[in-house]
Structures are given as structure tokens and as C-alpha cells.
mmCIF file of C-alpha atoms in Angstrom:
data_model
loop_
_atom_site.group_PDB
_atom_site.id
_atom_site.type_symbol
_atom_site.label_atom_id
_atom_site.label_comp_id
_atom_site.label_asym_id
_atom_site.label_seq_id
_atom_site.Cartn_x
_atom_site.Cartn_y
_atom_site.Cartn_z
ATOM 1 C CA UNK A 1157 5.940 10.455 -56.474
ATOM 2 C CA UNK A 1158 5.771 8.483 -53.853
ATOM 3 C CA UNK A 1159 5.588 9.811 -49.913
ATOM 4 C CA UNK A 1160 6.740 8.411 -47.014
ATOM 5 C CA UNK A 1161 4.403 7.614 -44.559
ATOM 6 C CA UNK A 1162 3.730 10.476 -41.446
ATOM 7 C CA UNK A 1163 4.899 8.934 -38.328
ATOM 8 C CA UNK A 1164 4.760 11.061 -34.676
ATOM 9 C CA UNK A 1165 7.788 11.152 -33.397
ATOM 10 C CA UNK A 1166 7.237 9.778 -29.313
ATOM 11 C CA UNK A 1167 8.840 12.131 -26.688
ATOM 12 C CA UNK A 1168 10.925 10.648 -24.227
ATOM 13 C CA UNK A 1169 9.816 9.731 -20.686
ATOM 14 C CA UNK A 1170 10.736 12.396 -17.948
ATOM 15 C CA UNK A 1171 13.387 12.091 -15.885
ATOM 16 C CA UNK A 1172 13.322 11.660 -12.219
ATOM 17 C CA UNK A 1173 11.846 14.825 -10.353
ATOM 18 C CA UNK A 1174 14.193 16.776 -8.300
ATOM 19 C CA UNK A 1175 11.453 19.618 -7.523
ATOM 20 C CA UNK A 1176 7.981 20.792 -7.826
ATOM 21 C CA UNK A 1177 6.220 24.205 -8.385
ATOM 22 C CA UNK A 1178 3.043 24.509 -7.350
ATOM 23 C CA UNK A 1179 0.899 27.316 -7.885
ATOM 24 C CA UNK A 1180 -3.150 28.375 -6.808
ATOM 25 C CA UNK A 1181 -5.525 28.539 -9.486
ATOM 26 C CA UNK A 1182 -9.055 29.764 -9.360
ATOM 27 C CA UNK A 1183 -10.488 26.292 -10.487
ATOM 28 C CA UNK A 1184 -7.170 24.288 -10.154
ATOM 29 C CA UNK A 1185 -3.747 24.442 -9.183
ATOM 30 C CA UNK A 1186 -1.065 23.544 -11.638
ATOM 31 C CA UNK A 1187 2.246 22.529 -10.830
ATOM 32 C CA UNK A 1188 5.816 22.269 -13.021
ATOM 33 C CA UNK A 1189 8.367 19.639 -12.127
ATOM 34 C CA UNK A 1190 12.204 19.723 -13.008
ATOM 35 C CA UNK A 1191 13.872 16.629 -13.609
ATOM 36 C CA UNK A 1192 17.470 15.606 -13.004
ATOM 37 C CA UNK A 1193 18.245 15.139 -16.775
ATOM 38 C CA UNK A 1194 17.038 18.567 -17.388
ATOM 39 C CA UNK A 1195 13.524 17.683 -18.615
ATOM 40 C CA UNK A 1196 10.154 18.758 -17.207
ATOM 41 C CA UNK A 1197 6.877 18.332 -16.902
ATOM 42 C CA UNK A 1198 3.447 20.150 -15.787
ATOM 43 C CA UNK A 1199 -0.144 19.118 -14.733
ATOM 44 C CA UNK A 1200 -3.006 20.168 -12.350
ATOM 45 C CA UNK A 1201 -5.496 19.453 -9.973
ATOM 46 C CA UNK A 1202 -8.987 19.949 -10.270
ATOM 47 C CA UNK A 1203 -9.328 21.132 -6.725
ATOM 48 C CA UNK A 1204 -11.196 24.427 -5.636
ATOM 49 C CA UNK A 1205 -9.116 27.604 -4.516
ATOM 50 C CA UNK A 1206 -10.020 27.038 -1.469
ATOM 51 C CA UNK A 1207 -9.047 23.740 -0.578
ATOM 52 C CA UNK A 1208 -6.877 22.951 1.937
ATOM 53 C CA UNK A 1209 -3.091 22.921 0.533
ATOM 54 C CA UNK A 1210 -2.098 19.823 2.552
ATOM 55 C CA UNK A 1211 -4.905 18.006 0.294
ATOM 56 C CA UNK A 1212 -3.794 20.061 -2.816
ATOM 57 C CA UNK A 1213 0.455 18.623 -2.034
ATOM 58 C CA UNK A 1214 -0.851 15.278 -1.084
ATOM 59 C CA UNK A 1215 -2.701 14.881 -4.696
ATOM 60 C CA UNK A 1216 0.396 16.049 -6.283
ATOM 61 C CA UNK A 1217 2.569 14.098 -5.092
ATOM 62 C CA UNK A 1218 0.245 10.709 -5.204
ATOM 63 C CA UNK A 1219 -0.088 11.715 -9.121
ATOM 64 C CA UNK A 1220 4.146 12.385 -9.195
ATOM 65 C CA UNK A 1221 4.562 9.264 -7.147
ATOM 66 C CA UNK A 1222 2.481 6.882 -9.728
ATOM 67 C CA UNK A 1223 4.101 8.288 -12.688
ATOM 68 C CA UNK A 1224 7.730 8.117 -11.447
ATOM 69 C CA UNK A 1225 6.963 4.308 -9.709
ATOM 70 C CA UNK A 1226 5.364 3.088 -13.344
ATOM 71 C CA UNK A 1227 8.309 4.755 -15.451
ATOM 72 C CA UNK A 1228 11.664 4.134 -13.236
ATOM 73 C CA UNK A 1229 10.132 1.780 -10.455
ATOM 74 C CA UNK A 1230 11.378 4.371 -7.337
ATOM 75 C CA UNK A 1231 9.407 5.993 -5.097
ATOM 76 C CA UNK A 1232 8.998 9.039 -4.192
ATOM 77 C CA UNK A 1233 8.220 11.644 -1.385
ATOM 78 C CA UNK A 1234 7.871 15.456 -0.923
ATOM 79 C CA UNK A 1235 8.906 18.198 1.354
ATOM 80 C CA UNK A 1236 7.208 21.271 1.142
ATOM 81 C CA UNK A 1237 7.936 24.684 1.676
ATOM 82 C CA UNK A 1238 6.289 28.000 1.081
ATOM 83 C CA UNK A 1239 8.014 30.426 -1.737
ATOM 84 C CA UNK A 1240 5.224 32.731 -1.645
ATOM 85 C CA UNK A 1241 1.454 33.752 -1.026
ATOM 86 C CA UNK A 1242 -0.195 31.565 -3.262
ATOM 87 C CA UNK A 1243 2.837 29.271 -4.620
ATOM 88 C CA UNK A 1244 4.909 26.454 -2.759
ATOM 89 C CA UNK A 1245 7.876 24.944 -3.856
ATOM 90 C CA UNK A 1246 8.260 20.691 -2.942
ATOM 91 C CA UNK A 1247 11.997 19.161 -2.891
ATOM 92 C CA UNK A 1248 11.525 15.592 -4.348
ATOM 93 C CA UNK A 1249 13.132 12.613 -2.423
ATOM 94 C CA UNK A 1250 14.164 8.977 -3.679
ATOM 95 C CA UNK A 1251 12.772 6.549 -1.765
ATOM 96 C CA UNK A 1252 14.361 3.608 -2.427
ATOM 97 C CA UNK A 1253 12.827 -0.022 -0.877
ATOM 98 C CA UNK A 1254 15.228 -2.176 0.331
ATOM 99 C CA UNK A 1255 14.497 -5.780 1.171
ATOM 100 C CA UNK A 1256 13.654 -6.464 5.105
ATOM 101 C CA UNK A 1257 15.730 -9.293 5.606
ATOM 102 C CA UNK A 1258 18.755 -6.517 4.626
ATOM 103 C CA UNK A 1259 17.687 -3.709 6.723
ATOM 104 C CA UNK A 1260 14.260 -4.211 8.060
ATOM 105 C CA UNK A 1261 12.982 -0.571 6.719
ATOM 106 C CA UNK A 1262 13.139 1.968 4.440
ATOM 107 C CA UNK A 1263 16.143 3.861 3.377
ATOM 108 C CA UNK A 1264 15.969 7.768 1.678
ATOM 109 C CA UNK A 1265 18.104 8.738 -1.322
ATOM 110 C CA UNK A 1266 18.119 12.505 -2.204
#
């Protein structure tokens, strides 16, 4: 009988992130992301509990912002706000980069 060869079937890329969960850990924080075609995604950071959670947001987002500029070339910032002791929830915006001859900046895209 003859088989057909096992072959891994490759999961699709996530989507763009619309918003972040992030949660304290004893030895790291892990954080979910939504994604505006209804995927997600997870990871962590191998920071102590007691860093400082402007450190914490900043790695998450620099490890958000690398994935999402290498995948759909945008990039991306975060605005944080506290949901509860110990968990803060991040609204994702598009940051698109416009030429400087057209507008001389940056414009935001939500």
C-alpha cells in the first residue's frame, strides 16, 4: 500500500492587532492579542513581577510592532489603560508612514 507522505499543514499569519491583554506573572507577564480578522495570538516577557509596567508595555509592543511591520509592513503603536490590579488592556493603532514630500509627518489610522 502505498502512503502519502505527512506534510504540516502551516497556519496562517495573524491578522492586524486591534487590542492587547496583558497580564502579571510571577516570572513573566503574558499577553493575548485580538486581531481584526478574528485571529489571535499570545506571548510573554521574561521580565520580573516587579518590574516597572511602562518597561513591561514598551517590550510588548516593540515585540507586536516587529511582528506586525515584518508580516503587513504597518506600524504600530499602543495606548494603555488599566482593566484591573494586575492586568492592562492596550488599544492597537495603525500607524501608517506617509512620504514627507506629501505631508511632512506621520499620519494615525485606527
Amino acid at each position: 500500500m502505498v502512503r502519502r507522505p505527512k506534510t504540516k499543514k502551516k497556519r496562517p499569519a495573524p491578522g492586524m492587532p486591534k487590542e492587547i491583554i496583558l497580564l502579571a506573572g510571577q516570572e513573566a507577564w503574558v499577553y493575548t492579542f485580538t486581531a481584526d480578522d478574528a485571529g489571535d495570538g499570545c506571548g510573554k516577557v521574561a521580565m520580573p513581577s516587579g518590574a516597572a509596567i511602562e518597561d513591561v508595555q514598551a517590550a510588548v509592543c516593540t515585540s507586536l510592532a516587529s511582528l506586525t511591520g515584518t508580516l503587513h509592513g504597518v506600524d504600530i503603536d499602543v495606548a494603555w489603560s488599566c482593566l484591573t490590579p494586575g492586568s492592562w488592556v492596550g488599544r492597537v493603532w495603525h500607524v501608517a508612514v506617509v512620504e514627507p514630500a506629501q505631508t511632512g509627518g506621520v499620519s494615525r489610522e485606527s
